């Protein structure tokens, strides 16, 4: 019931526009809202089989009694039928129902939604305010095609201004007419925003315009590209110093691909829709790539920073959007369980299920992008890729334990809770686990924790295979020199005792060199380190330096954004202790 | 594919398609960079281009009169000179005035522009400059940067007395194919100003719903299905610039700064999901200031840029739809002309720029412009069939005809946030009408 509070908040927030205030709905925790929606969809679908019945039932039983203004009458009548979540969801919209909102919410076409609203108004429209769209050529100025909203009482009057061929269509139904017309737009936009926030790869009704009256088969949407643009940027900036390493690393991911396909093939997801299979398989190439990152991290143990580096250089803008794709995996999992449990019952649900599967697989991709980003950044710094087939398993595990002392318990709790939503727990659980088992590998380091959990659950047979194979694909063992260099620089910003200082000196060729160095209590070691570096590899050093210096602003820019995304906040928490350790390691050397 | 088939069985409409080809390459700055070059080169390129053109027209105009340069002028001898006009303006703001010791007694600037009765024109070529006088060449009409041919003679006072003027005139036009018998509409909209207090998001939502085929009955949707492209001509967002103070922004401020763009992206996603859309940068958009404004970066629109229907275009925007060529700007060129010259209406400015064969003659003098070294991208080589300009006060349109039978549709696109008006053009016959939205239902 924790989520109920969040929704209640929304409910009251949306009540403000009723009184003429122009307030957009507060952005409650998006994850929370998402969870709620999915649960509701599930409930509605299991409630009634026919979608049209769903709409009319919902409209007639809960929404519109309330519209008439009897707040007391609303709660009991609905409470008996629906869960609190559903009810609160409707408190969100009771103030107005526009045809477009209806169409998106109940997955019917706009024209059907208008018809439904019209039906409703005709049958039980007493006491409800109706707004129509009136469109046609103006009598006064025949060169103007005018489209306007009109309330019911003014309809006949305004109609006089129009050519007789004008069209009258219902736009929205509400309890009372808002003073500010923008309120009509508000609820719809909140809905659009919600759809917009979904990961790039999800093809929802906002993105394919499926409920309109005009088809355009020439429209193609490239979800890959959208992500590509965000991930390409950092490559450009950070990958310059090590182009050879970059290309090498880019080709290698193709190796484990067939294996991945096989795994996917055995999973039950594939049986649903053939187009999906194709899509899934396509997506697989990405996770395979992602896996490369895991061993890398264990060696270098500075993933957090490279992440930040890359996103920092990539621009905070892209990151803002990126938040959407970093949505918690748990949601998708539940989404899927819901979809599958119902797919047998309702024809409509098939579409949903497909959508959700896309959603889920796309989530993988979204993470893949993040991961790839950091990977590229890494390569740029290292300037070297060495294949090493030694067994890194132990080291890897250590790193994980060290890294995330708090496993995502909250998440798993959520998951289990949500899985109880569905009627068919057994089945859903199976799916749930199945899908999980592919995912954690591709996710960030923390996910591996969860993975180990799944192993306990004896579902994760593939896990071992995946992880071990992935670790063997590539291990970067950079030269000690470069490691030392990176370590000192990277670890430094996190140690609170030292600070960045600009130092000017004259080099052997008589030039004045200004450097940013880290100075503080332990200044002797890093100092000598940096100077040595400067002597040894001045070229690479210079190219590396800016990225290291850039880091701190990137952190500040990133941190607040990450607060919303779960992964981000966790990352920040994990980083510190680990890096402290490495620093001490190098001190010993 | 499946969905398409099934829904077409439901009697859904199919959107009309038009062949699109972009001719924007001349406006895209690729390898050019600033190496300390000045603006002289762009004037030189312009004079060179225009002079070749005007010389070729001279035999038809006044074949018997000798052509000479400014330095070769002889007093009392009739001749033709070709050069760039410079308009000396008393009221033109000059940065040097701020540094002058003594305050000059310049009259106060009139609110709408910098015109003054004492303004006069000067003609320049490489060899020299000469003040022009006479009743034929009105200083109020011309602006700095226009290249013309003048027929006249030098007077005793060292001025050039103008008897006749020749402008470049409407360029040659490629004939518009008349074969296509069906209506295809292009929607022009500008000045959405998303994020400003004046804009009404509901109006834009209605526009989007109309375009994408959500709004209205079957009849209206059948009209909307004939819309083949949407052109957004600048000033799509209004960014709260007050937040920008040179300091690093907090995350909250970043969010508010960024919110209008996100909202635009949401709306563009809806449009792009149903219909091709071109977005041009405008003076208030997060783009470069100087013309030609480069396309808004795709990363501003992560969602809508994923569509093949979404195109981010430069500011003078030149393209073809079904062999109808369209040229347009977001309005800076016309707004600048309005500051430094007079006309009865905005359309007259549009017409003049076409006759002068130059989209933005006041660039680089009073209009920001990239210092091109080898070309003048604003030179109009071929006559467009449609010439539009965004962000104007009101919707105006006119059909003009050239001497060679050229027909050009001129369109002033009003600011949508203030007027709620978009412009619809029929590609078949270049007919134009307004599409207006009202939301005051009570």
JSON list of N, CA, C and O in Angstrom, two decimals, chain A residues 205-239:
[
{"chain": "A", "resi": 205, "resn": "UNK", "atom": "N", "xyz": [1.44, 3.49, -28.22]},
{"chain": "A", "resi": 205, "resn": "UNK", "atom": "CA", "xyz": [0.50, 4.15, -29.12]},
{"chain": "A", "resi": 205, "resn": "UNK", "atom": "C", "xyz": [0.89, 5.59, -29.40]},
{"chain": "A", "resi": 205, "resn": "UNK", "atom": "O", "xyz": [0.45, 6.19, -30.37]},
{"chain": "A", "resi": 206, "resn": "UNK", "atom": "N", "xyz": [1.71, 6.16, -28.54]},
{"chain": "A", "resi": 206, "resn": "UNK", "atom": "CA", "xyz": [2.19, 7.51, -28.83]},
{"chain": "A", "resi": 206, "resn": "UNK", "atom": "C", "xyz": [3.17, 7.46, -29.99]},
{"chain": "A", "resi": 206, "resn": "UNK", "atom": "O", "xyz": [3.24, 8.36, -30.81]},
{"chain": "A", "resi": 207, "resn": "UNK", "atom": "N", "xyz": [3.90, 6.39, -30.04]},
{"chain": "A", "resi": 207, "resn": "UNK", "atom": "CA", "xyz": [5.01, 6.34, -31.01]},
{"chain": "A", "resi": 207, "resn": "UNK", "atom": "C", "xyz": [4.62, 5.79, -32.36]},
{"chain": "A", "resi": 207, "resn": "UNK", "atom": "O", "xyz": [5.30, 6.05, -33.34]},
{"chain": "A", "resi": 208, "resn": "UNK", "atom": "N", "xyz": [3.56, 5.00, -32.41]},
{"chain": "A", "resi": 208, "resn": "UNK", "atom": "CA", "xyz": [3.21, 4.52, -33.75]},
{"chain": "A", "resi": 208, "resn": "UNK", "atom": "C", "xyz": [1.88, 5.10, -34.21]},
{"chain": "A", "resi": 208, "resn": "UNK", "atom": "O", "xyz": [1.41, 4.76, -35.28]},
{"chain": "A", "resi": 209, "resn": "UNK", "atom": "N", "xyz": [1.30, 5.94, -33.39]},
{"chain": "A", "resi": 209, "resn": "UNK", "atom": "CA", "xyz": [0.10, 6.65, -33.84]},
{"chain": "A", "resi": 209, "resn": "UNK", "atom": "C", "xyz": [-0.96, 5.66, -34.31]},
{"chain": "A", "resi": 209, "resn": "UNK", "atom": "O", "xyz": [-1.63, 5.90, -35.30]},
{"chain": "A", "resi": 210, "resn": "UNK", "atom": "N", "xyz": [-1.12, 4.57, -33.58]},
{"chain": "A", "resi": 210, "resn": "UNK", "atom": "CA", "xyz": [-1.94, 3.50, -34.13]},
{"chain": "A", "resi": 210, "resn": "UNK", "atom": "C", "xyz": [-3.43, 3.77, -34.01]},
{"chain": "A", "resi": 210, "resn": "UNK", "atom": "O", "xyz": [-4.22, 3.11, -34.65]},
{"chain": "A", "resi": 211, "resn": "UNK", "atom": "N", "xyz": [-3.80, 4.74, -33.21]},
{"chain": "A", "resi": 211, "resn": "UNK", "atom": "CA", "xyz": [-5.23, 4.93, -32.99]},
{"chain": "A", "resi": 211, "resn": "UNK", "atom": "C", "xyz": [-5.82, 6.05, -33.82]},
{"chain": "A", "resi": 211, "resn": "UNK", "atom": "O", "xyz": [-6.95, 6.45, -33.63]},
{"chain": "A", "resi": 212, "resn": "UNK", "atom": "N", "xyz": [-5.05, 6.58, -34.76]},
{"chain": "A", "resi": 212, "resn": "UNK", "atom": "CA", "xyz": [-5.59, 7.66, -35.57]},
{"chain": "A", "resi": 212, "resn": "UNK", "atom": "C", "xyz": [-6.38, 7.09, -36.73]},
{"chain": "A", "resi": 212, "resn": "UNK", "atom": "O", "xyz": [-6.45, 5.89, -36.92]},
{"chain": "A", "resi": 213, "resn": "UNK", "atom": "N", "xyz": [-6.98, 7.97, -37.48]},
{"chain": "A", "resi": 213, "resn": "UNK", "atom": "CA", "xyz": [-7.81, 7.52, -38.59]},
{"chain": "A", "resi": 213, "resn": "UNK", "atom": "C", "xyz": [-7.08, 7.45, -39.90]},
{"chain": "A", "resi": 213, "resn": "UNK", "atom": "O", "xyz": [-7.67, 7.11, -40.92]},
{"chain": "A", "resi": 214, "resn": "UNK", "atom": "N", "xyz": [-5.81, 7.81, -39.90]},
{"chain": "A", "resi": 214, "resn": "UNK", "atom": "CA", "xyz": [-5.06, 7.84, -41.16]},
{"chain": "A", "resi": 214, "resn": "UNK", "atom": "C", "xyz": [-3.81, 6.99, -41.03]},
{"chain": "A", "resi": 214, "resn": "UNK", "atom": "O", "xyz": [-3.00, 7.20, -40.14]},
{"chain": "A", "resi": 215, "resn": "UNK", "atom": "N", "xyz": [-3.66, 6.09, -41.93]},
{"chain": "A", "resi": 215, "resn": "UNK", "atom": "CA", "xyz": [-2.49, 5.23, -41.90]},
{"chain": "A", "resi": 215, "resn": "UNK", "atom": "C", "xyz": [-1.37, 5.83, -42.74]},
{"chain": "A", "resi": 215, "resn": "UNK", "atom": "O", "xyz": [-1.63, 6.45, -43.76]},
{"chain": "A", "resi": 216, "resn": "UNK", "atom": "N", "xyz": [-0.18, 5.62, -42.29]},
{"chain": "A", "resi": 216, "resn": "UNK", "atom": "CA", "xyz": [0.95, 5.99, -43.12]},
{"chain": "A", "resi": 216, "resn": "UNK", "atom": "C", "xyz": [2.00, 4.90, -42.98]},
{"chain": "A", "resi": 216, "resn": "UNK", "atom": "O", "xyz": [2.77, 4.88, -42.03]},
{"chain": "A", "resi": 217, "resn": "UNK", "atom": "N", "xyz": [2.01, 4.01, -43.92]},
{"chain": "A", "resi": 217, "resn": "UNK", "atom": "CA", "xyz": [2.90, 2.86, -43.80]},
{"chain": "A", "resi": 217, "resn": "UNK", "atom": "C", "xyz": [4.35, 3.23, -44.10]},
{"chain": "A", "resi": 217, "resn": "UNK", "atom": "O", "xyz": [5.24, 2.43, -43.92]},
{"chain": "A", "resi": 218, "resn": "UNK", "atom": "N", "xyz": [4.56, 4.46, -44.54]},
{"chain": "A", "resi": 218, "resn": "UNK", "atom": "CA", "xyz": [5.92, 4.85, -44.89]},
{"chain": "A", "resi": 218, "resn": "UNK", "atom": "C", "xyz": [6.72, 5.34, -43.68]},
{"chain": "A", "resi": 218, "resn": "UNK", "atom": "O", "xyz": [7.90, 5.59, -43.77]},
{"chain": "A", "resi": 219, "resn": "UNK", "atom": "N", "xyz": [6.02, 5.49, -42.59]},
{"chain": "A", "resi": 219, "resn": "UNK", "atom": "CA", "xyz": [6.71, 5.96, -41.40]},
{"chain": "A", "resi": 219, "resn": "UNK", "atom": "C", "xyz": [7.48, 4.79, -40.80]},
{"chain": "A", "resi": 219, "resn": "UNK", "atom": "O", "xyz": [6.94, 3.73, -40.54]},
{"chain": "A", "resi": 220, "resn": "UNK", "atom": "N", "xyz": [8.76, 5.02, -40.62]},
{"chain": "A", "resi": 220, "resn": "UNK", "atom": "CA", "xyz": [9.58, 3.99, -39.99]},
{"chain": "A", "resi": 220, "resn": "UNK", "atom": "C", "xyz": [10.24, 4.60, -38.77]},
{"chain": "A", "resi": 220, "resn": "UNK", "atom": "O", "xyz": [10.73, 5.72, -38.81]},
{"chain": "A", "resi": 221, "resn": "UNK", "atom": "N", "xyz": [10.24, 3.83, -37.74]},
{"chain": "A", "resi": 221, "resn": "UNK", "atom": "CA", "xyz": [10.85, 4.33, -36.52]},
{"chain": "A", "resi": 221, "resn": "UNK", "atom": "C", "xyz": [12.06, 3.48, -36.22]},
{"chain": "A", "resi": 221, "resn": "UNK", "atom": "O", "xyz": [11.98, 2.26, -36.22]},
{"chain": "A", "resi": 222, "resn": "UNK", "atom": "N", "xyz": [13.14, 4.15, -35.99]},
{"chain": "A", "resi": 222, "resn": "UNK", "atom": "CA", "xyz": [14.38, 3.43, -35.74]},
{"chain": "A", "resi": 222, "resn": "UNK", "atom": "C", "xyz": [14.78, 3.62, -34.28]},
{"chain": "A", "resi": 222, "resn": "UNK", "atom": "O", "xyz": [15.41, 4.60, -33.92]},
{"chain": "A", "resi": 223, "resn": "UNK", "atom": "N", "xyz": [14.38, 2.67, -33.48]},
{"chain": "A", "resi": 223, "resn": "UNK", "atom": "CA", "xyz": [14.67, 2.78, -32.05]},
{"chain": "A", "resi": 223, "resn": "UNK", "atom": "C", "xyz": [16.16, 2.69, -31.79]},
{"chain": "A", "resi": 223, "resn": "UNK", "atom": "O", "xyz": [16.70, 3.32, -30.91]},
{"chain": "A", "resi": 224, "resn": "UNK", "atom": "N", "xyz": [16.81, 1.89, -32.60]},
{"chain": "A", "resi": 224, "resn": "UNK", "atom": "CA", "xyz": [18.26, 1.73, -32.44]},
{"chain": "A", "resi": 224, "resn": "UNK", "atom": "C", "xyz": [18.96, 3.06, -32.57]},
{"chain": "A", "resi": 224, "resn": "UNK", "atom": "O", "xyz": [19.79, 3.42, -31.78]},
{"chain": "A", "resi": 225, "resn": "UNK", "atom": "N", "xyz": [18.54, 3.75, -33.59]},
{"chain": "A", "resi": 225, "resn": "UNK", "atom": "CA", "xyz": [19.24, 4.97, -33.92]},
{"chain": "A", "resi": 225, "resn": "UNK", "atom": "C", "xyz": [19.14, 5.98, -32.79]},
{"chain": "A", "resi": 225, "resn": "UNK", "atom": "O", "xyz": [20.08, 6.68, -32.47]},
{"chain": "A", "resi": 226, "resn": "UNK", "atom": "N", "xyz": [17.97, 6.00, -32.21]},
{"chain": "A", "resi": 226, "resn": "UNK", "atom": "CA", "xyz": [17.76, 6.96, -31.13]},
{"chain": "A", "resi": 226, "resn": "UNK", "atom": "C", "xyz": [18.78, 6.74, -30.03]},
{"chain": "A", "resi": 226, "resn": "UNK", "atom": "O", "xyz": [19.33, 7.66, -29.46]},
{"chain": "A", "resi": 227, "resn": "UNK", "atom": "N", "xyz": [19.01, 5.47, -29.77]},
{"chain": "A", "resi": 227, "resn": "UNK", "atom": "CA", "xyz": [20.00, 5.19, -28.75]},
{"chain": "A", "resi": 227, "resn": "UNK", "atom": "C", "xyz": [21.40, 5.42, -29.27]},
{"chain": "A", "resi": 227, "resn": "UNK", "atom": "O", "xyz": [22.28, 5.86, -28.55]},
{"chain": "A", "resi": 228, "resn": "UNK", "atom": "N", "xyz": [21.54, 5.09, -30.54]},
{"chain": "A", "resi": 228, "resn": "UNK", "atom": "CA", "xyz": [22.86, 5.23, -31.13]},
{"chain": "A", "resi": 228, "resn": "UNK", "atom": "C", "xyz": [23.39, 6.64, -31.00]},
{"chain": "A", "resi": 228, "resn": "UNK", "atom": "O", "xyz": [24.54, 6.84, -30.67]},
{"chain": "A", "resi": 229, "resn": "UNK", "atom": "N", "xyz": [22.51, 7.59, -31.19]},
{"chain": "A", "resi": 229, "resn": "UNK", "atom": "CA", "xyz": [22.98, 8.96, -31.12]},
{"chain": "A", "resi": 229, "resn": "UNK", "atom": "C", "xyz": [23.51, 9.29, -29.73]},
{"chain": "A", "resi": 229, "resn": "UNK", "atom": "O", "xyz": [24.48, 9.99, -29.59]},
{"chain": "A", "resi": 230, "resn": "UNK", "atom": "N", "xyz": [22.85, 8.73, -28.74]},
{"chain": "A", "resi": 230, "resn": "UNK", "atom": "CA", "xyz": [23.32, 9.06, -27.40]},
{"chain": "A", "resi": 230, "resn": "UNK", "atom": "C", "xyz": [24.62, 8.33, -27.09]},
{"chain": "A", "resi": 230, "resn": "UNK", "atom": "O", "xyz": [25.46, 8.84, -26.39]},
{"chain": "A", "resi": 231, "resn": "UNK", "atom": "N", "xyz": [24.76, 7.15, -27.64]},
{"chain": "A", "resi": 231, "resn": "UNK", "atom": "CA", "xyz": [25.94, 6.40, -27.27]},
{"chain": "A", "resi": 231, "resn": "UNK", "atom": "C", "xyz": [27.14, 6.75, -28.14]},
{"chain": "A", "resi": 231, "resn": "UNK", "atom": "O", "xyz": [28.26, 6.52, -27.77]},
{"chain": "A", "resi": 232, "resn": "UNK", "atom": "N", "xyz": [26.86, 7.31, -29.28]},
{"chain": "A", "resi": 232, "resn": "UNK", "atom": "CA", "xyz": [27.96, 7.61, -30.17]},
{"chain": "A", "resi": 232, "resn": "UNK", "atom": "C", "xyz": [28.79, 8.76, -29.64]},
{"chain": "A", "resi": 232, "resn": "UNK", "atom": "O", "xyz": [30.00, 8.76, -29.70]},
{"chain": "A", "resi": 233, "resn": "UNK", "atom": "N", "xyz": [28.12, 9.72, -29.09]},
{"chain": "A", "resi": 233, "resn": "UNK", "atom": "CA", "xyz": [28.81, 10.92, -28.66]},
{"chain": "A", "resi": 233, "resn": "UNK", "atom": "C", "xyz": [30.04, 10.66, -27.81]},
{"chain": "A", "resi": 233, "resn": "UNK", "atom": "O", "xyz": [31.12, 11.13, -28.13]},
{"chain": "A", "resi": 234, "resn": "UNK", "atom": "N", "xyz": [29.86, 9.91, -26.74]},
{"chain": "A", "resi": 234, "resn": "UNK", "atom": "CA", "xyz": [31.03, 9.71, -25.89]},
{"chain": "A", "resi": 234, "resn": "UNK", "atom": "C", "xyz": [32.15, 8.98, -26.60]},
{"chain": "A", "resi": 234, "resn": "UNK", "atom": "O", "xyz": [33.31, 9.23, -26.31]},
{"chain": "A", "resi": 235, "resn": "UNK", "atom": "N", "xyz": [31.79, 8.15, -27.53]},
{"chain": "A", "resi": 235, "resn": "UNK", "atom": "CA", "xyz": [32.82, 7.45, -28.27]},
{"chain": "A", "resi": 235, "resn": "UNK", "atom": "C", "xyz": [33.73, 8.44, -28.96]},
{"chain": "A", "resi": 235, "resn": "UNK", "atom": "O", "xyz": [34.93, 8.34, -28.94]},
{"chain": "A", "resi": 236, "resn": "UNK", "atom": "N", "xyz": [33.09, 9.40, -29.54]},
{"chain": "A", "resi": 236, "resn": "UNK", "atom": "CA", "xyz": [33.87, 10.39, -30.26]},
{"chain": "A", "resi": 236, "resn": "UNK", "atom": "C", "xyz": [34.86, 11.09, -29.34]},
{"chain": "A", "resi": 236, "resn": "UNK", "atom": "O", "xyz": [35.98, 11.33, -29.70]},
{"chain": "A", "resi": 237, "resn": "UNK", "atom": "N", "xyz": [34.39, 11.43, -28.19]},
{"chain": "A", "resi": 237, "resn": "UNK", "atom": "CA", "xyz": [35.23, 12.26, -27.33]},
{"chain": "A", "resi": 237, "resn": "UNK", "atom": "C", "xyz": [36.32, 11.45, -26.64]},
{"chain": "A", "resi": 237, "resn": "UNK", "atom": "O", "xyz": [37.44, 11.90, -26.55]},
{"chain": "A", "resi": 238, "resn": "UNK", "atom": "N", "xyz": [35.94, 10.30, -26.16]},
{"chain": "A", "resi": 238, "resn": "UNK", "atom": "CA", "xyz": [36.91, 9.58, -25.35]},
{"chain": "A", "resi": 238, "resn": "UNK", "atom": "C", "xyz": [37.71, 8.56, -26.15]},
{"chain": "A", "resi": 238, "resn": "UNK", "atom": "O", "xyz": [38.78, 8.17, -25.74]},
{"chain": "A", "resi": 239, "resn": "UNK", "atom": "N", "xyz": [37.17, 8.13, -27.24]},
{"chain": "A", "resi": 239, "resn": "UNK", "atom": "CA", "xyz": [37.81, 7.03, -27.94]},
{"chain": "A", "resi": 239, "resn": "UNK", "atom": "C", "xyz": [38.93, 7.45, -28.86]},
{"chain": "A", "resi": 239, "resn": "UNK", "atom": "O", "xyz": [39.50, 6.63, -29.56]}
]
